[in-house]
Coordinates of C-alpha atoms and ligand atoms in Angstrom, one line a residue:
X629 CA 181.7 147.9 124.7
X630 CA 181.3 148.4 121.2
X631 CA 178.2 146.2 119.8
X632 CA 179.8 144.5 116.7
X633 CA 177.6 144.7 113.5
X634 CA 175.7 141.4 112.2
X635 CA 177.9 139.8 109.5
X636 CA 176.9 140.7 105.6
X637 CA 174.4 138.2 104.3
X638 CA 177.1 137.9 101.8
X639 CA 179.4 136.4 104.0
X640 CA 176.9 133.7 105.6
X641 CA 175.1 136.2 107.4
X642 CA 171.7 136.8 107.9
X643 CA 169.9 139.3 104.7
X644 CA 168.9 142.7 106.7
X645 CA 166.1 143.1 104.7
X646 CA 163.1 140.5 105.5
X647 CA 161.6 140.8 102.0
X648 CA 163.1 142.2 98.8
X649 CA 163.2 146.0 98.1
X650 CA 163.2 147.1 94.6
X651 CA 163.8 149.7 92.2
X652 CA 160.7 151.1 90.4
X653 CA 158.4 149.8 93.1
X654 CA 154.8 151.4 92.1
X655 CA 153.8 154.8 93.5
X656 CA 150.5 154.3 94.2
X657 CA 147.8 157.4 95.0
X658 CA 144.4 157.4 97.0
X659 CA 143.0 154.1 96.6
X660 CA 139.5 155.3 97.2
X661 CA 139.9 157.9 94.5
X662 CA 141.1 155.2 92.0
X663 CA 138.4 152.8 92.3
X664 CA 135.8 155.5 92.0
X665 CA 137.3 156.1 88.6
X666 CA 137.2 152.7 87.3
X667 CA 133.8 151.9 88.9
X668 CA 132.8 155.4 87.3
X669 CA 134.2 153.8 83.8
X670 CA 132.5 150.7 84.7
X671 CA 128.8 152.4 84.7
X672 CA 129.5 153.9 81.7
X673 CA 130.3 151.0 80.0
X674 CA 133.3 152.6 78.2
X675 CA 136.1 151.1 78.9
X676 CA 138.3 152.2 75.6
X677 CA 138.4 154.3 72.4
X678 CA 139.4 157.7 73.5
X679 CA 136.4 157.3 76.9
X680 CA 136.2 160.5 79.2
X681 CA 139.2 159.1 81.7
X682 CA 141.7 159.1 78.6
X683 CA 140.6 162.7 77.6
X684 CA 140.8 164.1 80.7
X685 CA 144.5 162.6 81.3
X686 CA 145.3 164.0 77.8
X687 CA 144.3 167.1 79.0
X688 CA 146.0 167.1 82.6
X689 CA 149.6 166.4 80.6
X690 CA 148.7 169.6 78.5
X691 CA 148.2 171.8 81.5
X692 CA 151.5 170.2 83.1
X693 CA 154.0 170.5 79.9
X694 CA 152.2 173.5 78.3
X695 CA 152.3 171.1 75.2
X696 CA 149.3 171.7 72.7
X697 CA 149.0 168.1 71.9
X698 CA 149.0 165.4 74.0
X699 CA 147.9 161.9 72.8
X700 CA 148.1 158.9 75.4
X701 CA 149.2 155.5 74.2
X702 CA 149.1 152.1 75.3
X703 CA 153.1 152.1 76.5
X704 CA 156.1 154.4 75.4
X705 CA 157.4 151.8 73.1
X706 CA 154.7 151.7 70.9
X707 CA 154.4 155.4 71.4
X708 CA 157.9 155.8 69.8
X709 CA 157.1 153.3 67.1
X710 CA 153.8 154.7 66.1
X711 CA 156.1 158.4 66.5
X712 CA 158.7 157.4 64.3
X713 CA 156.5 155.8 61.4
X714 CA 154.3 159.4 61.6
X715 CA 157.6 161.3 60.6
X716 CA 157.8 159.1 57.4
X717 CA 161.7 158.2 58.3
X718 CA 163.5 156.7 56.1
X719 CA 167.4 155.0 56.8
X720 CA 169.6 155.5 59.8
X721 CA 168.5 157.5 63.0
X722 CA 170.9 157.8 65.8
X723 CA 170.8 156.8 68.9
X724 CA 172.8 156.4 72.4
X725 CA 173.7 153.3 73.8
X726 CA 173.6 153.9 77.3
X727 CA 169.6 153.6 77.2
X728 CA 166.9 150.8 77.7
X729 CA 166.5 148.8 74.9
X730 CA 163.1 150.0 73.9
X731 CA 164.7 153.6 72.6
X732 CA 166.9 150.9 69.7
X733 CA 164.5 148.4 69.7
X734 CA 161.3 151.1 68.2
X735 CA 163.8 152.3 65.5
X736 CA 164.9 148.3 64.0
X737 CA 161.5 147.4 64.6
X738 CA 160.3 149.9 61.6
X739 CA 162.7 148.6 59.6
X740 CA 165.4 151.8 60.4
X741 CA 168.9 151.3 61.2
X742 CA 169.8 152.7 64.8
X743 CA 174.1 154.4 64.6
X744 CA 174.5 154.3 68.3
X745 CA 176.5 157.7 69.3
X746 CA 178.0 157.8 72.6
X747 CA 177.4 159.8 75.8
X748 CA 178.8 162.0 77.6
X749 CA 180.5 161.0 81.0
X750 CA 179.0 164.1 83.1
X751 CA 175.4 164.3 81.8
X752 CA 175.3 160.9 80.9
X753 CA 173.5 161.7 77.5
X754 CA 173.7 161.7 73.9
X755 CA 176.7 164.1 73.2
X756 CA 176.0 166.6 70.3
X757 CA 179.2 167.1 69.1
X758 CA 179.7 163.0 68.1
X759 CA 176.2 163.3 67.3
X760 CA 176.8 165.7 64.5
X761 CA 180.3 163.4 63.3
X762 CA 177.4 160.7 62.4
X763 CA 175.2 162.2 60.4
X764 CA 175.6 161.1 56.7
X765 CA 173.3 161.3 53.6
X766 CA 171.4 158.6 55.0
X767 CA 170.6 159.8 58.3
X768 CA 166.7 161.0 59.0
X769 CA 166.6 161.6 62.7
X770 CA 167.9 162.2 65.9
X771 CA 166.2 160.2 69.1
X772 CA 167.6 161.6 72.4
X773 CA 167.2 160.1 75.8
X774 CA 166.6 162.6 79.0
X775 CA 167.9 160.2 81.2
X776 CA 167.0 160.4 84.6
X777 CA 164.9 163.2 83.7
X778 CA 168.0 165.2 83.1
X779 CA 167.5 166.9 79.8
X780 CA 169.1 165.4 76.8
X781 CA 171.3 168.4 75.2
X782 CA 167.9 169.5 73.7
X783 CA 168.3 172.9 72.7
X784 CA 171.9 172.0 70.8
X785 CA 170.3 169.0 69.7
X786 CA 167.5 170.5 67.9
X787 CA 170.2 173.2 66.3
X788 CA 171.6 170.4 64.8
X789 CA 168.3 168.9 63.4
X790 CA 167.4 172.2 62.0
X791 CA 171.1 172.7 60.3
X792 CA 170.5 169.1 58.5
X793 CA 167.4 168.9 58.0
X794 CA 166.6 166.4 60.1
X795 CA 163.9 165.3 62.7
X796 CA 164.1 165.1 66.3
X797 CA 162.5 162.7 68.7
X798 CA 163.1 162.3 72.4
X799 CA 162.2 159.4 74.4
X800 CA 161.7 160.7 77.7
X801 CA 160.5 157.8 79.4
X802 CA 161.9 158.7 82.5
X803 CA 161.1 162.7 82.0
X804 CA 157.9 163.2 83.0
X805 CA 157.4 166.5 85.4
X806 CA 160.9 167.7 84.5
X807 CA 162.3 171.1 83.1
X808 CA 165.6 172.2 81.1
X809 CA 166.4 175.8 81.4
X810 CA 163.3 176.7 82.6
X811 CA 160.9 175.0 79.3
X812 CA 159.2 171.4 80.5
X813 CA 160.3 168.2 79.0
X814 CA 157.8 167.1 76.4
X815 CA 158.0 170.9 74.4
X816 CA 161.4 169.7 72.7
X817 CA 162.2 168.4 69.3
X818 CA 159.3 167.5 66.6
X819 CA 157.7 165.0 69.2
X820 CA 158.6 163.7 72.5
X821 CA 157.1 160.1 74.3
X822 CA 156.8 159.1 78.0
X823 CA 156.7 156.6 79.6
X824 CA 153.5 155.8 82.2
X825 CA 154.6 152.4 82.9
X826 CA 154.0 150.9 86.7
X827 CA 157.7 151.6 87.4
X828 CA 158.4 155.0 86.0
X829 CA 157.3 158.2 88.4
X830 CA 153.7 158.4 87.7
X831 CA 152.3 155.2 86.5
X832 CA 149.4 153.8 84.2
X833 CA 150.2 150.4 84.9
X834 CA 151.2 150.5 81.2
X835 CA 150.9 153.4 79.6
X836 CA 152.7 156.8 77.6
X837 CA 152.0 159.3 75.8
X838 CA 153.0 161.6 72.5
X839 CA 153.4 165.3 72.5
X840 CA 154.1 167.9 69.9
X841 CA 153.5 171.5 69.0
X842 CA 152.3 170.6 65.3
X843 CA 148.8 170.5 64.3
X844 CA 149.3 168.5 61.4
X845 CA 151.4 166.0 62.4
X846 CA 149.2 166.0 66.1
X847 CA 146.2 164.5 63.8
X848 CA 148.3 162.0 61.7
X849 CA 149.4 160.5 64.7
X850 CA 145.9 160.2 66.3
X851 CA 144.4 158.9 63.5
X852 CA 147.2 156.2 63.5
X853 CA 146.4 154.9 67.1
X854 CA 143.2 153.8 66.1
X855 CA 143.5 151.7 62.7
X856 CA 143.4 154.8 60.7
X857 CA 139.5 155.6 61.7
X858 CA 137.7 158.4 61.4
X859 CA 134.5 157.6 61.2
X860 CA 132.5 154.4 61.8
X861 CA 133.3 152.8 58.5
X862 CA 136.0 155.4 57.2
X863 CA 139.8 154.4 57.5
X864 CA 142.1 156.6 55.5
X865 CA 145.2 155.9 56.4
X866 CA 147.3 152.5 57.7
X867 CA 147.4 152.2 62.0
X868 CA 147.1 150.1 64.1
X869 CA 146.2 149.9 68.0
X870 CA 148.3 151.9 70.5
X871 CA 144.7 153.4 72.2
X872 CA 145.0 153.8 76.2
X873 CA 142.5 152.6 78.3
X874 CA 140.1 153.7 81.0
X875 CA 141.6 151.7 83.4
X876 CA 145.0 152.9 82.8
X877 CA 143.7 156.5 82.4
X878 CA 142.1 155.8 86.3
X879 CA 145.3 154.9 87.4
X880 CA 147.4 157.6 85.4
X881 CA 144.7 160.6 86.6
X882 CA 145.1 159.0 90.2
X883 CA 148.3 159.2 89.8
X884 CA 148.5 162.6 88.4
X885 CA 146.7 164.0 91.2
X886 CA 149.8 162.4 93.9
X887 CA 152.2 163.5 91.5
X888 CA 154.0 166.7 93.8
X889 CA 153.8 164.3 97.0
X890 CA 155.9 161.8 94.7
X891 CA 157.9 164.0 94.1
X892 CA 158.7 165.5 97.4
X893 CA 159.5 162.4 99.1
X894 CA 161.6 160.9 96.0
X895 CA 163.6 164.4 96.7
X896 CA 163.8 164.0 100.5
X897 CA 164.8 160.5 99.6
X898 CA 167.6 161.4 97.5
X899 CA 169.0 163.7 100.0
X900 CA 168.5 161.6 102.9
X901 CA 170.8 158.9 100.2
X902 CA 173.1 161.7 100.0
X903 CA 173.4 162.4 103.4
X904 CA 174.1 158.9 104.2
X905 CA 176.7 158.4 102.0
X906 CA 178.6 161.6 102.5
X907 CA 182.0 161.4 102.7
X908 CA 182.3 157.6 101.7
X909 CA 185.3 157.7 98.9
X910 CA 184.1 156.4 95.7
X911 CA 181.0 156.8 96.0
X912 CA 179.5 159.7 94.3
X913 CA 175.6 160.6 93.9
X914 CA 174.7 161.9 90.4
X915 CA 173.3 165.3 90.8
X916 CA 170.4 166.9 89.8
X917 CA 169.7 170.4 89.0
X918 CA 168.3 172.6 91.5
X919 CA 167.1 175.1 89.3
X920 CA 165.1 173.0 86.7
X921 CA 161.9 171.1 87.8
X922 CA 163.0 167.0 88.3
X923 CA 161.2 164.0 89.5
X924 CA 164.0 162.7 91.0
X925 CA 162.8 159.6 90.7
X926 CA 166.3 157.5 89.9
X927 CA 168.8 157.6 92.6
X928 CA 172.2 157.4 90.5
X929 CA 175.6 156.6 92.7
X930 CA 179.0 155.8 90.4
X931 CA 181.2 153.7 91.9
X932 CA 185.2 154.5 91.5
X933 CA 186.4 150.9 92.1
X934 CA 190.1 152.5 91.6
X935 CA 188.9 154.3 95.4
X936 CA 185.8 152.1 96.6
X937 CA 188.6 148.6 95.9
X938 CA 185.3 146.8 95.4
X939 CA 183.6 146.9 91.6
X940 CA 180.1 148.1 90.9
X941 CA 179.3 144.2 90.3
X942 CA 180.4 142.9 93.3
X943 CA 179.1 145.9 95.7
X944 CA 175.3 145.0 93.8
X945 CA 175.7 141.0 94.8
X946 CA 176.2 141.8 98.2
X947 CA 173.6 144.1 97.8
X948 CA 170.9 141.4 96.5
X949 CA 172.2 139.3 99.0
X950 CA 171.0 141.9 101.3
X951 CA 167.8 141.9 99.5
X952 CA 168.3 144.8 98.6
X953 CA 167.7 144.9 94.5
X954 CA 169.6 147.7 93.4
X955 CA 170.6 147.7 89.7
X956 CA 173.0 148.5 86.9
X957 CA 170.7 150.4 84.5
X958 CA 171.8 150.3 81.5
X959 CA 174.8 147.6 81.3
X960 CA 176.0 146.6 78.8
X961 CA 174.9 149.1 76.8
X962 CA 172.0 148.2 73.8
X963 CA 174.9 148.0 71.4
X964 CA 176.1 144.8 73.6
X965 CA 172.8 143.0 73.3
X966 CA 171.1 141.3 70.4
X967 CA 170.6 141.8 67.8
X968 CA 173.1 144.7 67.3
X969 CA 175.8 142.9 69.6
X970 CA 175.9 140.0 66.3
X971 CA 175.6 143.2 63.6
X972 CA 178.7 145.0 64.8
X973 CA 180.6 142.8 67.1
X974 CA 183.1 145.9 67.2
X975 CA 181.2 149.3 67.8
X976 CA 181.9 148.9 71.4
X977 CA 185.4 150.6 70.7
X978 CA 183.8 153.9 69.1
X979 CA 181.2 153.6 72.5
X980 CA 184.1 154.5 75.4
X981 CA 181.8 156.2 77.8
X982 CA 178.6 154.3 77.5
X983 CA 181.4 150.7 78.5
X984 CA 182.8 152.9 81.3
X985 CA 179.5 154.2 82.5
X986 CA 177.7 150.9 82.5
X987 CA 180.2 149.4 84.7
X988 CA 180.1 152.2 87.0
X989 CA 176.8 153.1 87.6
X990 CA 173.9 151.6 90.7
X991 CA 170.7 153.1 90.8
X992 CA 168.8 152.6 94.6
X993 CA 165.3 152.1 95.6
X994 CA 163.4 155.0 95.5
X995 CA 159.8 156.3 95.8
X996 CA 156.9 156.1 98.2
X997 CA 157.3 152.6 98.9
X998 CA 160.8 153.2 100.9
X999 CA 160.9 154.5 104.1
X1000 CA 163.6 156.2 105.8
X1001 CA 164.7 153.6 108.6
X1002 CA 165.1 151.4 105.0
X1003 CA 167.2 154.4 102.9
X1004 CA 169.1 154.3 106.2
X1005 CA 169.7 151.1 105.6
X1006 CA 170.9 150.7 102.6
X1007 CA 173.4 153.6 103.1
X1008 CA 175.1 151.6 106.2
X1009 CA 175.3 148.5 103.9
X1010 CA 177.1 150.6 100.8
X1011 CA 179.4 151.6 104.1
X1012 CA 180.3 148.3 105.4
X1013 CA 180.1 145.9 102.1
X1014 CA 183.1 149.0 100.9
X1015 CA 185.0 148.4 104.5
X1016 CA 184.6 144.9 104.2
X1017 CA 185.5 144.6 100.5
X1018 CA 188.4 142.3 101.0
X1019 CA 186.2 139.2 102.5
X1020 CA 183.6 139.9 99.8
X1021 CA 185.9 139.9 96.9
X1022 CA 187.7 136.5 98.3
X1023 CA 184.0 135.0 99.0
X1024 CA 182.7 135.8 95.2
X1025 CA 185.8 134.4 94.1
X1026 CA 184.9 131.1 95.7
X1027 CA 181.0 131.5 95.1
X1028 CA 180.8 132.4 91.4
X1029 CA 177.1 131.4 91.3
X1030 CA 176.6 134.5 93.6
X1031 CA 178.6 136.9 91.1
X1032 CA 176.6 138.8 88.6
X1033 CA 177.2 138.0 85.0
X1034 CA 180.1 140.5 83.1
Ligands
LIG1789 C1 160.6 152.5 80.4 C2 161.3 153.0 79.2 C3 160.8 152.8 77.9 C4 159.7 151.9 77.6 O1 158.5 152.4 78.2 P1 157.2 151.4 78.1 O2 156.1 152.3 78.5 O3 157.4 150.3 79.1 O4 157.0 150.9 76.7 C5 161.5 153.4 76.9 N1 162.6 154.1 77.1 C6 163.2 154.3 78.3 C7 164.4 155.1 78.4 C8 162.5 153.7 79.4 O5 163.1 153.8 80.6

């Protein structure tokens, strides 16, 4: 006899997971080796202001990227902000939607107007054709996103800076240890940030970094992480405080040194995701290049409701009822949140992709905190939540509250 499966905790069953599992659940390296660091910082008494632990991570990222200058920063966000005021920007830059807030939020917050240009429906990124239809007189940047560590058009992008005269940033928060045609993320554009924070690849607890291949602009920047010092009693230009600390520095070094392992096991855990949701109509896994270096640290899956008969939405419910917390990075899209949702009620219509792909896309749990049993898992629940799509669908309709907000 067959054994029939236990009900979906969606339907009044029991969740198959005992606790939740997450997305962008820390990698964490030796323990040993991390508390040697901080109780190594904590005997020196230096705990901040560019200590031994910060310049040795600054140099690990060099060695890693091949990037001259590498400066670490308290988080990416600041990073970008402390970035974007270095290049002396002036006006609109533009940016994609289909990002996390941060990428918009650095540009407004210095006072610059962010012109979101939409992405492209294969790469997922900024596409360079629209992005040259927005440049006007007023336009001083371009900020490209390397989403998923997939790089960001950079080489077409930065043919277009250089025809019109204009700047390029990346934010490749989620880029760190990645390639594009054969040259690592972080060499691109006039500058580049990452993101260390405790749920991107290799953590800080909070923490990024700027790189760039310019000398000049290198010691502007460094100077404007620390207030503008450079000497006890010497500031001589405006800063402010984006310095990393020791601690973070502990963590990022310890988490340097685990960084292939990460990577090896978020690669066998996308192909074991793969693997377990071969052949399921619908459901397709967002590739990653084979050829290029990746972290493959986001597990990407678009759902074809047209196929699946179930929404993204309503597959993710079931899902958290599961306890399993997938999400829907980056719905709805930054141009659908305040405050640029109340500036331009309407540029939603010129952002087709970026509305299509945010109701499409479910990113999984991935990393060293998931084991294969739970992978496993989580495949067989995509499989029967899709099968059982019909008493899902007629139980959200009675349960709103368990519906996730549109
Ligand atoms: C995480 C993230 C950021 C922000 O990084 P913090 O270090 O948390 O400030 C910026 N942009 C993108 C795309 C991100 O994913």
């Amino acid at each position: 006899m067959l054994s029939r499966p236990a009900p979906l905790a969606i339907l009044g069953g029991a969740p198959r997971f005992s606790q939740n599992v997450y997305v962008g659940t820390p990698n964490i390296g030796d323990r040993a080796a991390l508390t040697g660091r901080i109780d190594d910082a904590l005997n020196r008494r230096w705990l901040t202001n560019n200590g031994p632990l910060v310049q040795e991570f600054e140099r690990r990222l060099g060695e890693i990227t091949g990037v001259e200058h590498c400066i670490a920063v308290c988080n990416a966000t600041t990073g970008l902000e402390i970035a974007l005021r270095g290049l002396d920007l002036t006006g609109e830059v533009i940016v994609p939607s289909f990002t996390f807030i941060a990428t918009v939020h650095s540009v407004s917050w210095l006072g610059l107007t962010p012109v979101f240009c939409d992405v492209d429906p294969v790469t997922h990124n900024l596409d360079p054709a629209q992005v040259e239809k927005l440049i006007t007189p007023r336009t001083s940047a371009i900020m490209g996103v390397h989403l998923w560590g997939r790089g960001c058009a950079p080489t077409e992008l930065e043919a277009i800076a250089k025809k019109h005269g204009l700047k390029l940033i990346f934010d490749a928060a989620h880029a760190f240890g990645c390639s594009h045609d054969g040259r690592m993320i972080g060499s691109f554009g006039d500058l580049e940030v990452f993101s260390f924070h405790a749920t991107k690849f290799v953590n800080c607890l909070e923490g990024g970094a700027i790189l760039c291949r310019d000398a000049a602009l290198a010691d502007r920047l460094r100077k404007s992480i620390n207030f503008g010092f450079t000497g006890y009693d010497k500031v001589v230009s405006l800063g402010i405080n984006g310095k990393m600390n020791e601690f973070s520095a502990a963590m990022g070094l310890t988490s340097l040194d685990a960084m292939d392992k990460i990577v090896a096991t978020n690669r066998a855990n996308w192909h074991l995701y793969r693997d377990g949701l071969a052949g399921l109509p619908g459901v397709a896994m967002t590739p990653y290049s084979e050829t290029d270096r990746q972290n493959w640290h986001y597990v990407v899956c678009e759902i074809d409701e047209e196929i699946t008969g179930l929404s993204r939405d309503d597959l993710l419910a079931a899902l958290w009822a599961e306890r399993v917390i997938a999400r829907r990075y980056f719905f709805p899209g930054c141009h659908a949140m305040e405050p640029y949702r109340s500036l331009d009620p309407d540029i939603g219509k010129a952002l087709p992709e970026t509305g299509k792909l945010s109701r499409k896309l479910l990113q999984l749990p991935n990393g060293t905190a998931i084991d294969s049993a739970a992978i496993h898992q989580c495949c067989d629940l995509i499989r029967q939540i899709i099968a059982q799509r019909d008493a899902v669908k007629a139980r959200l309709a009675e349960h709103p509250e368990l519906a996730l907000a549109r």
